[in-house]
Coordinates of C-alpha atoms in Angstrom, one line a residue:
K444 CA -16.3 28.8 -15.7
R445 CA -12.5 28.3 -16.8
K446 CA -9.1 28.1 -14.5
P447 CA -6.2 30.6 -15.0
Y448 CA -4.4 29.7 -18.3
L449 CA -0.8 29.4 -17.8
M450 CA 1.1 33.3 -20.0
A451 CA 4.1 33.7 -21.1
E452 CA 6.9 35.4 -18.9
D453 CA 7.2 38.2 -21.6
E454 CA 3.6 39.1 -22.7
P455 CA 2.6 41.9 -22.7
S456 CA -0.6 42.8 -21.0
G457 CA -4.0 41.5 -22.4
A458 CA -2.0 38.9 -25.4
I459 CA -4.8 37.1 -27.0
L460 CA -3.0 33.3 -26.7
K461 CA -3.4 31.4 -29.5
P462 CA -4.9 28.1 -27.9
L463 CA -3.5 24.0 -28.3
V464 CA -3.8 21.9 -31.0
F465 CA -5.2 18.4 -30.4
R466 CA -6.0 16.2 -34.2
V467 CA -7.7 13.2 -34.1
D468 CA -9.6 11.1 -36.5
E469 CA -11.4 8.6 -36.8
T470 CA -11.5 6.0 -33.8
T471 CA -10.4 9.0 -31.7
P472 CA -12.2 8.1 -28.2
A473 CA -15.2 10.9 -27.9
V474 CA -13.8 11.2 -24.3
V475 CA -10.3 12.8 -25.1
Q476 CA -11.7 15.0 -28.3
S477 CA -14.4 16.5 -25.0
V478 CA -12.1 16.7 -22.4
L479 CA -9.6 18.8 -24.4
L480 CA -12.2 21.3 -26.1
E481 CA -13.4 21.4 -22.7
R482 CA -9.8 22.7 -21.3
G483 CA -9.8 25.3 -24.1
W484 CA -8.0 23.2 -26.7
D485 CA -9.1 23.9 -30.6
R486 CA -9.0 21.0 -32.7
Y487 CA -6.9 20.3 -35.7
D488 CA -9.6 20.6 -39.6
E489 CA -7.7 18.9 -41.7
Q490 CA -9.1 20.3 -44.8
E491 CA -8.2 23.8 -43.9
E492 CA -5.1 26.0 -45.0
Q493 CA -3.0 24.7 -41.6
S494 CA 0.1 23.7 -41.0
I495 CA 1.4 19.9 -40.7
E496 CA 3.4 20.6 -37.6
G497 CA 1.1 22.9 -36.8
W498 CA -1.4 20.8 -33.7
N499 CA 0.2 19.8 -30.0
L500 CA -1.3 16.6 -29.4
Y501 CA -1.9 13.9 -31.7
W502 CA -4.4 10.6 -30.3
R503 CA -5.4 8.4 -31.8
T504 CA -7.1 4.6 -30.7
S505 CA -4.6 2.5 -33.7
S506 CA -0.2 2.6 -33.6
F507 CA 1.7 5.4 -35.1
R508 CA 3.8 4.3 -38.3
M509 CA 7.7 4.9 -37.6
A510 CA 7.6 7.6 -40.3
E511 CA 5.3 9.3 -38.2
H512 CA 7.7 8.9 -35.1
I513 CA 10.7 10.3 -36.9
N514 CA 9.2 13.1 -38.3
V515 CA 7.7 14.3 -35.1
K516 CA 8.4 17.4 -33.6
P517 CA 9.5 19.1 -30.5
W518 CA 6.3 20.9 -29.2
Q519 CA 4.1 17.5 -30.9
R520 CA 3.2 15.1 -28.6
L521 CA 2.3 10.9 -30.1
N522 CA -0.5 8.9 -27.9
H523 CA 1.2 5.8 -28.7
H524 CA 4.5 4.3 -28.6
P525 CA 6.3 2.3 -30.9
G526 CA 6.6 -1.4 -30.3
T527 CA 3.9 -1.9 -27.6
T528 CA 1.9 -4.3 -28.9
K529 CA 4.5 -7.2 -27.4
L530 CA 2.9 -6.3 -24.3
T531 CA -0.4 -6.2 -25.9
R532 CA -0.6 -8.9 -27.7
K533 CA -1.6 -12.2 -25.6
D534 CA 0.8 -14.6 -27.2
N535 CA 4.0 -11.9 -26.8
L536 CA 3.5 -11.5 -23.6
A537 CA 3.2 -14.8 -22.2
K538 CA 6.5 -14.7 -24.8
H539 CA 8.4 -12.7 -22.8
L540 CA 6.5 -13.5 -18.7
K541 CA 8.4 -16.9 -19.4
Y542 CA 11.1 -15.5 -20.9
M543 CA 11.8 -13.4 -18.6
R544 CA 10.8 -16.3 -15.4
R545 CA 13.3 -18.4 -17.0
L546 CA 15.8 -15.6 -16.7
Y547 CA 15.4 -13.7 -13.4
G548 CA 13.7 -16.4 -11.3
T549 CA 10.1 -18.2 -11.7
S550 CA 9.1 -16.1 -7.7
L551 CA 9.3 -13.1 -9.3
Y552 CA 6.8 -13.9 -12.8
E553 CA 4.8 -16.3 -10.7
F554 CA 1.4 -13.6 -10.8
I555 CA 0.4 -14.8 -14.7
P556 CA -0.5 -18.1 -14.7
L557 CA 0.9 -21.1 -16.1
T558 CA 0.3 -20.3 -20.2
F559 CA 0.4 -22.2 -23.7
V560 CA 1.1 -20.4 -26.9
M561 CA -1.0 -22.0 -29.3
P562 CA -0.6 -24.0 -31.8
T563 CA 3.1 -23.9 -30.4
D564 CA 3.1 -25.1 -27.9
Y565 CA -0.1 -27.9 -27.7
T566 CA 2.1 -31.3 -27.1
K567 CA 3.7 -29.6 -24.1
F568 CA -0.2 -28.8 -23.6
I569 CA -1.5 -31.9 -23.5
A570 CA 0.9 -34.1 -21.4
E571 CA 0.6 -31.2 -18.8
Y572 CA -3.4 -31.1 -19.4
F573 CA -2.9 -35.3 -18.5
R574 CA -0.6 -35.1 -16.3
E575 CA -2.8 -32.3 -13.6
R576 CA -5.7 -35.2 -14.6
Q577 CA -3.6 -37.9 -12.9
A578 CA -2.6 -35.8 -9.7
L579 CA -5.9 -34.4 -9.5
G580 CA -7.8 -37.5 -9.8
T581 CA -11.1 -37.0 -9.5
K582 CA -11.5 -33.6 -9.0
R583 CA -11.7 -31.7 -12.5
G584 CA -9.3 -29.1 -13.3
Y585 CA -10.3 -26.2 -15.7
W586 CA -8.9 -24.8 -18.5
I587 CA -9.7 -20.9 -20.5
C588 CA -8.3 -20.2 -23.8
K589 CA -8.0 -17.1 -25.8
P590 CA -7.3 -15.7 -29.0
A591 CA -4.5 -13.2 -29.3
E592 CA -5.3 -10.8 -31.0
L593 CA -9.2 -10.8 -29.5
S594 CA -10.9 -8.6 -26.9
R595 CA -14.1 -7.6 -25.4
G596 CA -14.3 -11.0 -23.8
R597 CA -14.5 -13.0 -28.1
G598 CA -13.7 -16.1 -28.6
I599 CA -13.1 -17.0 -25.0
L600 CA -13.4 -20.6 -23.8
I601 CA -13.5 -22.7 -20.5
F602 CA -13.6 -25.6 -20.3
S603 CA -12.2 -28.5 -18.2
D604 CA -12.4 -32.1 -20.4
I605 CA -10.1 -31.3 -23.6
K606 CA -12.9 -32.5 -26.1
D607 CA -14.0 -29.3 -25.5
F608 CA -11.1 -27.6 -26.6
I609 CA -11.1 -26.2 -30.1
F610 CA -8.9 -23.3 -31.5
D611 CA -7.9 -22.5 -35.0
D612 CA -5.9 -19.5 -34.7
T613 CA -3.2 -18.2 -32.2
Y614 CA -4.4 -19.2 -29.6
I615 CA -3.2 -18.7 -25.5
V616 CA -4.7 -21.2 -23.4
Q617 CA -3.4 -20.9 -19.4
K618 CA -4.9 -22.1 -16.0
Y619 CA -8.5 -21.3 -15.0
I620 CA -8.0 -18.6 -11.6
C621 CA -10.7 -21.5 -9.7
N622 CA -10.4 -19.2 -6.9
P623 CA -10.8 -15.2 -7.2
L624 CA -12.3 -13.3 -4.3
L625 CA -15.5 -12.4 -4.8
V626 CA -17.9 -9.6 -3.5
G627 CA -21.7 -11.1 -3.1
G628 CA -21.0 -14.3 -4.3
Y629 CA -19.7 -12.1 -8.1
K630 CA -16.3 -12.6 -10.0
C631 CA -14.8 -9.7 -10.7
D632 CA -11.2 -8.7 -12.3
L633 CA -9.5 -4.6 -11.5
R634 CA -9.0 -2.4 -14.6
I635 CA -5.6 -0.7 -13.1
Y636 CA -4.2 2.6 -16.2
V637 CA -1.3 2.7 -16.7
C638 CA 1.2 5.3 -18.2
V639 CA 5.0 4.9 -19.5
T640 CA 5.8 8.3 -20.6
G641 CA 9.8 7.4 -21.5
F642 CA 10.8 4.2 -22.2
R643 CA 14.9 6.4 -22.5
P644 CA 14.6 6.1 -19.5
L645 CA 11.8 3.9 -18.7
T646 CA 9.3 6.4 -16.4
I647 CA 6.6 4.5 -15.3
Y648 CA 2.9 6.0 -13.5
V649 CA 0.2 4.2 -12.3
Y650 CA -3.3 5.9 -11.9
Q651 CA -5.1 6.0 -8.7
E652 CA -8.5 6.4 -10.1
G653 CA -9.9 2.5 -11.5
I654 CA -12.9 0.8 -12.7
V655 CA -13.1 -2.8 -11.1
R656 CA -15.6 -5.1 -13.7
F657 CA -18.1 -6.9 -12.3
A658 CA -19.5 -10.2 -13.7
T659 CA -23.3 -10.3 -13.3
E660 CA -24.5 -13.9 -12.5
K661 CA -23.2 -16.0 -8.9
F662 CA -19.8 -17.3 -10.2
D663 CA -20.5 -21.0 -10.5
L664 CA -17.7 -23.8 -11.3
S665 CA -20.1 -26.0 -12.1
N666 CA -21.5 -24.1 -14.4
L667 CA -18.9 -23.1 -17.7
Q668 CA -21.0 -22.1 -19.6
N669 CA -22.3 -19.0 -18.6
Y670 CA -19.9 -16.8 -19.5
H671 CA -22.0 -13.8 -17.4
A672 CA -20.8 -15.7 -14.7
H673 CA -17.6 -16.3 -15.8
L674 CA -16.6 -14.0 -17.7
T675 CA -15.9 -9.6 -16.0
N676 CA -16.1 -7.7 -19.2
C677 CA -18.7 -5.2 -19.8
S678 CA -19.9 -6.0 -23.7
I679 CA -20.2 -9.3 -22.3
N680 CA -22.2 -8.3 -19.4
K681 CA -24.3 -5.8 -20.3
S682 CA -26.4 -7.6 -22.2
G683 CA -26.9 -10.1 -18.8
A684 CA -31.0 -10.2 -17.8
S685 CA -29.3 -8.8 -14.2
Y686 CA -27.1 -6.3 -15.9
D687 CA -29.8 -3.9 -14.3
K688 CA -31.0 -5.8 -11.6
I689 CA -30.0 -4.9 -8.1
K690 CA -27.3 -7.6 -7.3
E691 CA -26.0 -8.6 -3.9
V692 CA -23.7 -6.1 -2.5
I693 CA -22.9 -5.0 -6.5
G694 CA -26.1 -2.7 -6.7
H695 CA -27.0 -2.5 -10.5
G696 CA -24.7 -3.1 -13.3
C697 CA -21.3 -4.7 -13.4
K698 CA -18.4 -1.7 -12.2
W699 CA -17.4 -0.1 -9.3
T700 CA -14.2 2.4 -9.2
L701 CA -11.7 1.3 -7.8
S702 CA -12.1 3.2 -4.6
R703 CA -15.0 2.4 -3.5
F704 CA -13.4 -1.7 -4.4
F705 CA -10.6 -0.7 -1.5
S706 CA -13.1 1.1 0.6
Y707 CA -14.6 -2.6 0.8
L708 CA -12.2 -4.8 1.5
R709 CA -11.1 -1.9 4.2
S710 CA -14.3 -3.0 5.8
W711 CA -12.9 -6.3 6.4
D712 CA -9.5 -5.7 7.4
V713 CA -7.9 -5.9 4.7
D714 CA -4.2 -4.1 4.0
D715 CA -4.8 -2.1 1.0
L716 CA -1.9 -1.1 1.1
L717 CA 0.1 -4.2 0.6
L718 CA -2.3 -5.3 -2.6
W719 CA -1.0 -1.7 -4.4
Q720 CA 2.1 -2.5 -3.3
K721 CA 1.8 -6.4 -4.8
I722 CA 0.6 -4.2 -8.2
H723 CA 3.0 -2.3 -8.5
R724 CA 4.9 -4.8 -8.6
V725 CA 3.3 -7.3 -10.9
V726 CA 3.4 -3.6 -13.4
I727 CA 7.1 -3.0 -12.8
L728 CA 8.0 -6.7 -13.5
T729 CA 5.4 -7.1 -16.7
V730 CA 7.1 -3.3 -18.4
L731 CA 10.4 -4.5 -18.0
A732 CA 10.0 -7.6 -19.6
I733 CA 9.6 -5.0 -23.4
A734 CA 11.0 -2.3 -22.5
P735 CA 14.9 -3.4 -23.7
S736 CA 13.3 -4.5 -27.3
V737 CA 11.2 -1.4 -27.2
P738 CA 12.9 1.7 -30.3
S739 CA 13.4 4.4 -29.4
A740 CA 11.8 7.1 -30.8
A741 CA 10.9 11.3 -28.9
N742 CA 7.6 12.9 -27.6
C743 CA 5.4 10.3 -27.2
F744 CA 3.6 8.2 -24.2
E745 CA 1.3 4.8 -24.0
L746 CA -1.7 4.4 -22.4
F747 CA -2.2 0.6 -21.0
G748 CA -5.3 -1.1 -19.8
F749 CA -4.2 -3.7 -16.7
D750 CA -6.6 -6.6 -16.3
I751 CA -5.6 -7.8 -13.1
L752 CA -7.7 -10.2 -10.6
I753 CA -7.2 -10.5 -7.5
D754 CA -8.4 -14.4 -5.3
D755 CA -9.5 -15.6 -2.3
N756 CA -5.4 -14.9 -0.9
L757 CA -4.9 -11.6 -2.0
K758 CA -3.1 -12.0 -4.8
P759 CA -3.4 -9.9 -7.6
W760 CA -2.6 -12.1 -11.2
L761 CA -2.9 -10.5 -14.7
L762 CA -4.5 -11.6 -17.2
E763 CA -4.4 -9.0 -20.0
V764 CA -2.6 -5.8 -21.2
N765 CA -4.9 -3.8 -23.5
Y766 CA -3.7 -1.4 -26.5
S767 CA -6.1 1.7 -25.8
P768 CA -7.7 0.8 -22.9
A769 CA -11.7 1.5 -23.9
L770 CA -13.0 4.8 -23.0
S771 CA -16.6 4.7 -24.1
L772 CA -18.7 6.4 -21.7
D773 CA -21.1 3.9 -21.2
C774 CA -22.2 4.3 -17.4
S775 CA -21.7 6.7 -14.3
T776 CA -18.4 5.4 -13.4
D777 CA -17.1 5.4 -16.3
V778 CA -17.5 9.1 -16.7
S779 CA -16.8 10.1 -13.5
V780 CA -12.9 8.1 -14.1
K781 CA -12.6 8.5 -17.3
R782 CA -13.3 12.3 -17.7
K783 CA -10.5 12.7 -15.1
L784 CA -7.7 10.3 -16.5
I785 CA -8.1 12.2 -19.6
H786 CA -7.7 15.7 -18.3
D787 CA -5.3 13.4 -15.8
I788 CA -2.9 12.7 -18.5
I789 CA -2.9 16.0 -19.9
E790 CA -1.9 17.7 -17.0
L791 CA 1.1 14.7 -16.5
I792 CA 2.5 15.0 -20.9
F793 CA 1.8 18.7 -20.6
L794 CA 3.0 19.9 -17.8
N795 CA 5.7 17.8 -17.1
G796 CA 6.7 16.2 -21.2
L797 CA 6.8 19.2 -21.8
R798 CA 9.3 20.9 -19.6
N799 CA 12.1 18.5 -20.4
E800 CA 11.9 15.4 -23.2
G801 CA 14.0 13.4 -21.5
E802 CA 12.8 10.6 -25.2
G803 CA 16.0 10.3 -27.8
G804 CA 17.2 14.1 -26.0
S805 CA 15.2 16.0 -28.4
K806 CA 14.7 20.2 -26.9
A807 CA 12.3 22.9 -27.6
A808 CA 12.0 25.1 -31.0
K809 CA 14.6 27.8 -30.5
G810 CA 12.3 31.1 -28.5
N811 CA 10.3 29.9 -26.3
A812 CA 8.3 31.4 -23.5
S813 CA 9.2 30.6 -20.0
V814 CA 5.8 29.8 -18.8
S815 CA 4.9 29.9 -14.2
C816 CA 1.8 27.9 -13.5
A817 CA -1.4 29.2 -12.7
Q818 CA -1.7 29.1 -9.0
G819 CA -4.2 27.7 -6.8
D820 CA -5.5 23.7 -9.4
K821 CA -6.3 20.9 -6.8
G822 CA -4.6 18.2 -7.8
G823 CA -2.2 19.7 -10.5
L824 CA 1.8 20.2 -10.3
D825 CA 3.6 22.5 -8.1
G826 CA 5.6 24.7 -8.9
A827 CA 7.7 26.3 -12.7
C828 CA 7.0 24.5 -15.1
G829 CA 9.6 25.7 -17.5
S830 CA 8.7 25.9 -21.4
L831 CA 6.8 25.8 -23.7
P832 CA 7.2 26.1 -27.8
Y833 CA 6.1 28.4 -29.8
G834 CA 6.7 30.7 -27.1
S835 CA 2.8 33.0 -27.5
L836 CA 1.4 31.4 -29.6
L837 CA 0.4 28.3 -27.2
R838 CA -1.3 28.7 -24.7
L839 CA -1.7 25.5 -22.1
A840 CA -5.2 26.1 -19.9
R841 CA -5.0 24.0 -16.6
R842 CA -8.3 21.5 -15.5
T843 CA -11.3 23.6 -15.7
Y844 CA -13.9 22.3 -14.5
C845 CA -17.7 23.7 -14.7
E846 CA -19.1 24.9 -11.6
S847 CA -22.4 22.5 -11.8
G848 CA -20.3 20.4 -12.9
C849 CA -19.2 19.3 -16.8
A850 CA -22.0 18.0 -18.3
V851 CA -21.2 15.1 -20.4
E852 CA -23.7 14.7 -23.9
E853 CA -23.1 10.4 -24.4
A854 CA -25.8 8.4 -22.3
V855 CA -25.1 8.0 -19.0
R856 CA -26.6 4.2 -17.7
P857 CA -26.6 4.4 -13.3
C858 CA -23.8 2.5 -12.2
P859 CA -23.0 0.7 -8.7
E860 CA -21.5 4.4 -7.2
D861 CA -25.6 5.8 -7.9
A862 CA -27.3 3.8 -6.1
H863 CA -26.1 2.3 -2.3
A864 CA -26.1 -1.4 -1.2
P865 CA -28.8 -3.2 0.3
P866 CA -27.8 -5.0 3.6
L867 CA -27.2 -8.6 2.3
R868 CA -25.5 -11.7 2.1
D869 CA -21.7 -11.2 0.9
T870 CA -18.9 -14.1 0.5
V871 CA -15.2 -13.2 0.8
S872 CA -12.5 -15.9 0.7
G873 CA -15.5 -18.4 0.6
R874 CA -16.7 -17.9 3.4
E875 CA -20.6 -15.7 4.1
S876 CA -22.3 -13.7 5.7
H877 CA -25.0 -11.8 6.6
L878 CA -24.6 -8.7 6.2
S879 CA -27.0 -6.4 8.4
A880 CA -27.3 -2.4 8.8
Q881 CA -29.3 -3.1 12.0
E882 CA -27.8 -6.4 12.8
P883 CA -23.7 -6.0 11.9
P884 CA -21.6 -9.8 11.9
K885 CA -19.7 -11.0 14.7
A886 CA -16.8 -11.5 13.1
K887 CA -15.4 -10.3 9.6
P888 CA -13.7 -14.1 7.3
K889 CA -10.5 -14.1 8.4
L890 CA -8.3 -13.8 4.1
R891 CA -5.7 -15.8 4.1
S892 CA -3.1 -13.3 3.7
R893 CA -1.4 -11.2 5.9
H894 CA -3.5 -7.9 6.5
M895 CA -4.5 -5.4 9.1
P896 CA -7.3 -2.8 9.6
H897 CA -6.3 0.7 8.0
K898 CA -7.5 3.4 10.1
A899 CA -8.0 6.1 6.9
F900 CA -8.5 5.6 3.5
T901 CA -4.5 6.0 2.0
P902 CA -5.6 5.7 -1.6
Y903 CA -2.9 7.2 -3.4
V904 CA 0.2 4.7 -2.6
S905 CA 3.6 4.3 -4.6
L906 CA 6.8 2.2 -4.5
I907 CA 8.4 5.1 -3.3
P908 CA 8.6 8.1 -0.7
S909 CA 7.8 11.0 -2.0
R910 CA 9.8 13.5 -3.4
T911 CA 9.6 18.0 -3.1
C912 CA 12.1 20.1 -4.9
K913 CA 15.0 22.6 -3.3
T914 CA 12.9 25.4 -5.1
K915 CA 8.8 25.7 -7.4
A916 CA 11.2 27.8 -10.2
S917 CA 13.1 24.2 -10.2
P918 CA 11.0 21.5 -11.1
C919 CA 11.2 17.8 -10.5
V920 CA 12.0 16.2 -13.9
L921 CA 13.6 13.3 -15.8
S922 CA 16.9 14.5 -16.8
D923 CA 20.1 13.6 -18.1
H924 CA 20.9 15.4 -15.1
G925 CA 20.0 13.1 -13.0
E926 CA 17.3 14.7 -11.4
T927 CA 14.2 12.6 -11.4
P928 CA 10.6 12.6 -12.6
D929 CA 7.8 13.7 -10.5
P930 CA 6.4 11.3 -8.1
R931 CA 2.6 13.5 -8.6
A932 CA 0.5 14.6 -11.6
G933 CA -3.1 14.8 -9.9
G934 CA -4.1 10.9 -10.2
F935 CA -0.8 9.7 -11.8
V936 CA 1.4 8.2 -9.0
L937 CA 5.6 7.4 -10.2
I938 CA 6.1 4.2 -9.1
F939 CA 9.3 3.3 -11.6
P940 CA 12.3 4.9 -11.6
F941 CA 11.6 4.2 -7.5
N942 CA 15.5 5.2 -6.4
E943 CA 18.6 6.7 -6.9
A944 CA 19.8 2.8 -8.2
T945 CA 16.7 3.0 -10.6
L946 CA 16.6 5.3 -12.1
G947 CA 20.1 5.3 -13.2
A948 CA 20.0 1.9 -14.2
S949 CA 17.4 3.4 -16.4
R950 CA 19.5 6.3 -18.1
N951 CA 21.9 5.1 -19.3
G952 CA 20.7 1.7 -21.6
L953 CA 18.6 -0.1 -19.0
N954 CA 20.2 -3.2 -16.8
V955 CA 17.1 -5.3 -16.0
K956 CA 19.1 -6.5 -14.5
R957 CA 19.9 -4.2 -11.3
I958 CA 16.5 -3.7 -11.7
I959 CA 14.9 -6.4 -10.5
Q960 CA 18.2 -7.2 -7.8
E961 CA 16.3 -3.7 -6.7
L962 CA 12.4 -4.7 -6.7
Q963 CA 14.3 -8.1 -4.7
K964 CA 15.5 -5.9 -1.2
L965 CA 12.1 -3.4 -2.1
M966 CA 9.4 -6.1 -1.4
N967 CA 12.2 -8.1 0.7
K968 CA 12.2 -5.0 2.8
Q969 CA 9.1 -4.7 3.2
H970 CA 7.5 -8.0 3.9
S971 CA 9.3 -7.5 7.1
Q972 CA 7.3 -4.5 7.5

């Protein structure tokens, strides 16, 4: 049973409207196609005699040519922005963040481990390696080596002795983080979904649900060759012997939802709001590193996958940024997070983006019909939706879920949220405590960080206060007239711009220095609180 559609105000009663059309290729994730069909969209058929301009969304894994960006129509959207590999290729990311650190100070950009790009920085790395070795004495230092272009944990080497260091292409070498926050003794990292809806002006949303990926063997620095203990990539761990076993605290599989992870942290009196604020700052500062050099392009957006590791001091470290983050449904955690993620991206782009063409100044086609939003859909945007191109030729379905939940065609493997973790030993910040349902621990381990207990779960946190529009008929949209973007769209929360000053600093060009100053003010204010 579907939710009501958006109907053009000037359409006669009972008029038949054609659905929106999506275009795909062989790389398009199956879940994207499934969600769009579920929402009432039609698939564009390359073989049929359809207009080459008769589609509204083109979603694929690979990038688009500049010619495709130039020729895009006002009613169309592409799921990639040109120039974003400056952020997603590991060596490019390291170079841009190193430049920003040199320009604006180490304290702001201390969230990336010490990094060297091979072979360019080989001499510098060797000098640092022996300097550290002399300083540590009998203690060992640890490094991790990653291919610049590969993903899914392929080609990674962790080493302590320089004689084990081998590379034959462009690699990055980083200080290995030896004090990760452990859950039940297992290392993990967070997959944070970030949607940049425009670079001119810069507009960044963070998805407040996500995936936590676990190693499937307990963390052990004495065995650097055991990748099931040191790498969190699901593609590696799902083939491990311990994947299907019930692991301490973790349970089955190797994934949790982000909300479950934060719930776990709150059980140890961790300030999840403060941690979210730190993660948001990492995202903003990282995107700022490339934003001024990204080419201007209209009608596109970019979904990034930020991989962030939390150490036992509750400090977030940026590991890498993923282009076209994996949307395969390998387990029930994937299903619950990624299907809703795609639904909410459509809400964000087509209920927010089509109302106003902030990027490149393109406007909707002439003769657009005014469209009013259907009421009563949870997680949607409030108020009117402005106008949609093609008038009566298009309709836009709100989020549609079956009464009993939508059937998923992909095979689903059990993931942790389906099983309750047994009362087992847990490890936080190197301290061990025996947890029992009958006998709770007398004292919880102290985390080396400023933290406070939270009585209520507040998962959807933004750097900015909530904004409300004066009228429902006048939604908050980023434009040349000084209005602001919607602070929420489904599970997406606006984190940039976060005040009027940063809005102004990103409207005409991009005043990065001013934005950095505002971010430092905000950080100082949050620290004093």
